[in-house]
Amino acid sequence: MMKNITIGITAHVDSGKTTLAEAILYKTGVIRKLGRVDNGNSALDTDSIERERGITIFSSQAEFTVDGTRYTLLDTPGHVDFTAETERTMCVLDYAVLVISGTDGVQSHTHTLWKLLQKYEVPVFIFVNKMDLIGADKSSIIRNLSSKLSAGCVDFTGSSAEIAEASAYCSEKLMEKFISESSIGITDIAEAVKNREIFPCFFGSALKMEGIDEFIDILHRYTEVSAYSNEFGAKVYKISYDPKGTRLTHVKIMGGQLGMRDEICYRDSDGNDVSAKVSSIRFYTGEKFRNAEYADPGDVCAVTGLPETYAGQGIGFIRNSERAYIEPVMTYKVIVPDDINVYDALKDLRILEDEDPQLHIVWDEQNREIHIQLMGAVQIEVLTRKIKEKFGFSAGFADGAVAYKETIRFPVEGIGHYEPLRHYAEAHILLEPLPLGSGLVFDTSCSEDELDRNWQRLILTHLAEKTHLGVLTGSPITDMKLTLVAGKAHLKHTEGGDFRQATYRAVRQGLRCAESVLLEPYYEYELEIPNENVGRAISDLQHMSAEFCSPEANGDISVIKGMAPVSELSSYQAEVIAYTRGKGRLSLNFSGYRECHNTDEVVADIGYDCNGDIENSADSIFCSHGAGYNVKWDEVYDNMHLPLATAGKDDSENSEDRKLKASRFIEKAVSDEELMAIFEMTYGKINREPSRAFKKTKAVNIEDKSIRLPKYSGPDYLLVDGYNIIFSWEDLKKIAEENLDAARGELINRMCNYQGYAGCELILVFDAYKVKGKHRDIEKYCNINIVYTKESETADTYIEKVTHSLSKDHRVRVATSDGVEQMIILGNGAMRISASEFKKRCIAAETAIKEYIETMK
């Protein structure tokens, strides 16, 4: 079995990457005639669009052999618009060759490629090209590489002794060996290269074939063959179609052996199990390929006969790739000719999405429109040409807009209930915000005693299979952990589709209740302008809400670096060229998503109607008298069949808890005459024997309980909507019908008792009463705070302001049955207690106090 090493070649556009690949293939005898990128006849740019434009768009494969070792060379795109194709290739590389222009040095896109190579832990060889041009200086380039990429960049063009000495400074292990033995072997250096401690640098000219033989020798000398498992595994890095329309799955064999007619089992992107037989195995070099009976560990090949595979997929023991680092930042509406059926066009575009998953084809059912996410203008040109050649119609692209995303600020528990006649499912999904760039994470903490494992797995599948849309702009959600915390099935009536509906509705309902945050993509930019234009540039950047460092002067040119919203910076290139008279240059690289700098404006412009989005309903379906009926999302909490998991754990009390709280309240009441008067008015006189009444009790430690809510730094707060509670509790409502003041006084006394028992900070809010005019009145009564809102200020408005402020550091609950207020509360990160539930808690507190009093007699 021949030794296999896979090498990818990558670079900033126009650095000479494909020319170097062409030179390597020529020197190793793979091709007999040198092609030229500018002539459109290079061996690896096989697509007609690539040859016409003179850039690499699709990754391509070639093979060459050196002294019994077979190398698979993967040429990747250099243009920033096609970086996603480059990233997909990196997951199968053993080594990478990063090509740097000798006259330009490390450029903006070079940094992006370097980050990707770091992410995938790929060892790197650096070839500095175009050293034949005026201005290319080796010592200057080495300093540039060391300062901008890594101190491990070492010049490998010297003698073996010079290479060994320079390498010793990059590794403690090598330095110890160099000091003790005065030399370092090739194997030692190769190991350090493999571990990304050393990045060998070589210099030459690919166009003039200078330094190519020496570079091939360096590659062969300092690369090692990877160890592979005997168990079968493969990683899919690309999907394509040959000229006859045959679907090709490009894979690297990571273990075991793949043979013709082998049956492969895997899961598609929707989580469905697939079993298919391999019908052919192809090894490509450019357009040509050879068929083989087997593919061995380390081989990179194209396989036919495997449907529903996708880029980034792991087969066998290999895991799927993590979330991609590079994502499209713009979305466009696809304009289909009148004589083309839009559904047929959608089907065709799905084929292109199969080849490039980052296209993100989105179907808007309401408007019957196709939307597509892209990286930039060059990709639009290429896609237009590709659609024409492949499907025979001319597509247009309009309404280019930023691809926004949404997340949430505070945790919230979403409820989904689906119970039409003879169906049943309820799912509770906890939505928690994660750091920016985390993507979506799915988990379960639901007991299998409560919900069978198979149902839980199905719910996790449904969470992952759908692009869940936010409620601000209808953009995809991200940076959240979605955890199944509770669920319920019916032994007879539950089917798999029921939990799909319940899961989708739970996520959506949680989003409706949460405080949503709009995220927008940011560019990392590098702006080179003449010194006299610095003032104009800084003024522009400030207006674009950009972050920037102090300009770095380099002769007559200044360089400004920083980050700015894509929405502001995407069209700035034309302005730079205009005001610098062609002397300025703007380089952009996607740097991730951050909170939107003008959320209100964007939300208004997009005008997304979350209530009208019937495809993403937050409502639930319940059953009554043999028929299903719709329950609005803001009323689901009052109808759900399971208690809130995030509240139940925290609020459940055992007998010992109740006893401790009651005794603690009595101790406090005994030392407070005003509170004691209210207490004895409710419960009667108690035994004041000092040894009994003043007995110290152990405080209840809330950290001892299993709570799924975040940790807070301050005390708990309970806000009570006074008049809402009065007119919700029947006994108080009857009192209020005769005397509102008496009902208000009774509620105040009950709240004093409840606060003493619960130990929270209690704020009782009444609509504008007592004070007429513009001033709000807040008074301390016994152990509670009473707020009488100012004129024209409702209790709802006051509670909204207070919950928004307090929820950042405190756990906040609001007692009310006001549906509108409920929305506000949940959106601010607080939790609602309905009037009926709050009454139950007050009765439970009174019962616990009375029971404790009985023990004191």
PDB file of C-alpha atoms in Angstrom, residues 246-247 259-262 276-281 291 303-306:
ATOM      1  CA  THR A 246     -23.615  11.980 -12.063  1.00  0.00           C
ATOM      2  CA  ARG A 247     -23.476  13.011  -8.421  1.00  0.00           C
ATOM      3  CA  GLY A 259     -14.305  -0.943  -1.970  1.00  0.00           C
ATOM      4  CA  MET A 260     -16.530  -1.023  -5.010  1.00  0.00           C
ATOM      5  CA  ARG A 261     -20.055  -2.201  -4.205  1.00  0.00           C
ATOM      6  CA  ASP A 262     -19.476  -1.739  -0.464  1.00  0.00           C
ATOM      7  CA  ALA A 276     -26.363   2.864  -0.228  1.00  0.00           C
ATOM      8  CA  LYS A 277     -23.809   0.948  -2.307  1.00  0.00           C
ATOM      9  CA  VAL A 278     -20.683   2.473  -3.805  1.00  0.00           C
ATOM     10  CA  SER A 279     -20.984   2.200  -7.586  1.00  0.00           C
ATOM     11  CA  SER A 280     -17.567   3.618  -8.525  1.00  0.00           C
ATOM     12  CA  ILE A 281     -14.403   5.094  -7.002  1.00  0.00           C
ATOM     13  CA  ASN A 291     -11.250   4.239 -11.675  1.00  0.00           C
ATOM     14  CA  VAL A 303     -17.472   8.228  -4.983  1.00  0.00           C
ATOM     15  CA  THR A 304     -20.677   7.670  -6.949  1.00  0.00           C
ATOM     16  CA  GLY A 305     -23.828   5.966  -5.730  1.00  0.00           C
ATOM     17  CA  LEU A 306     -24.184   7.784  -2.396  1.00  0.00           C
TER      18      LEU A 306
END
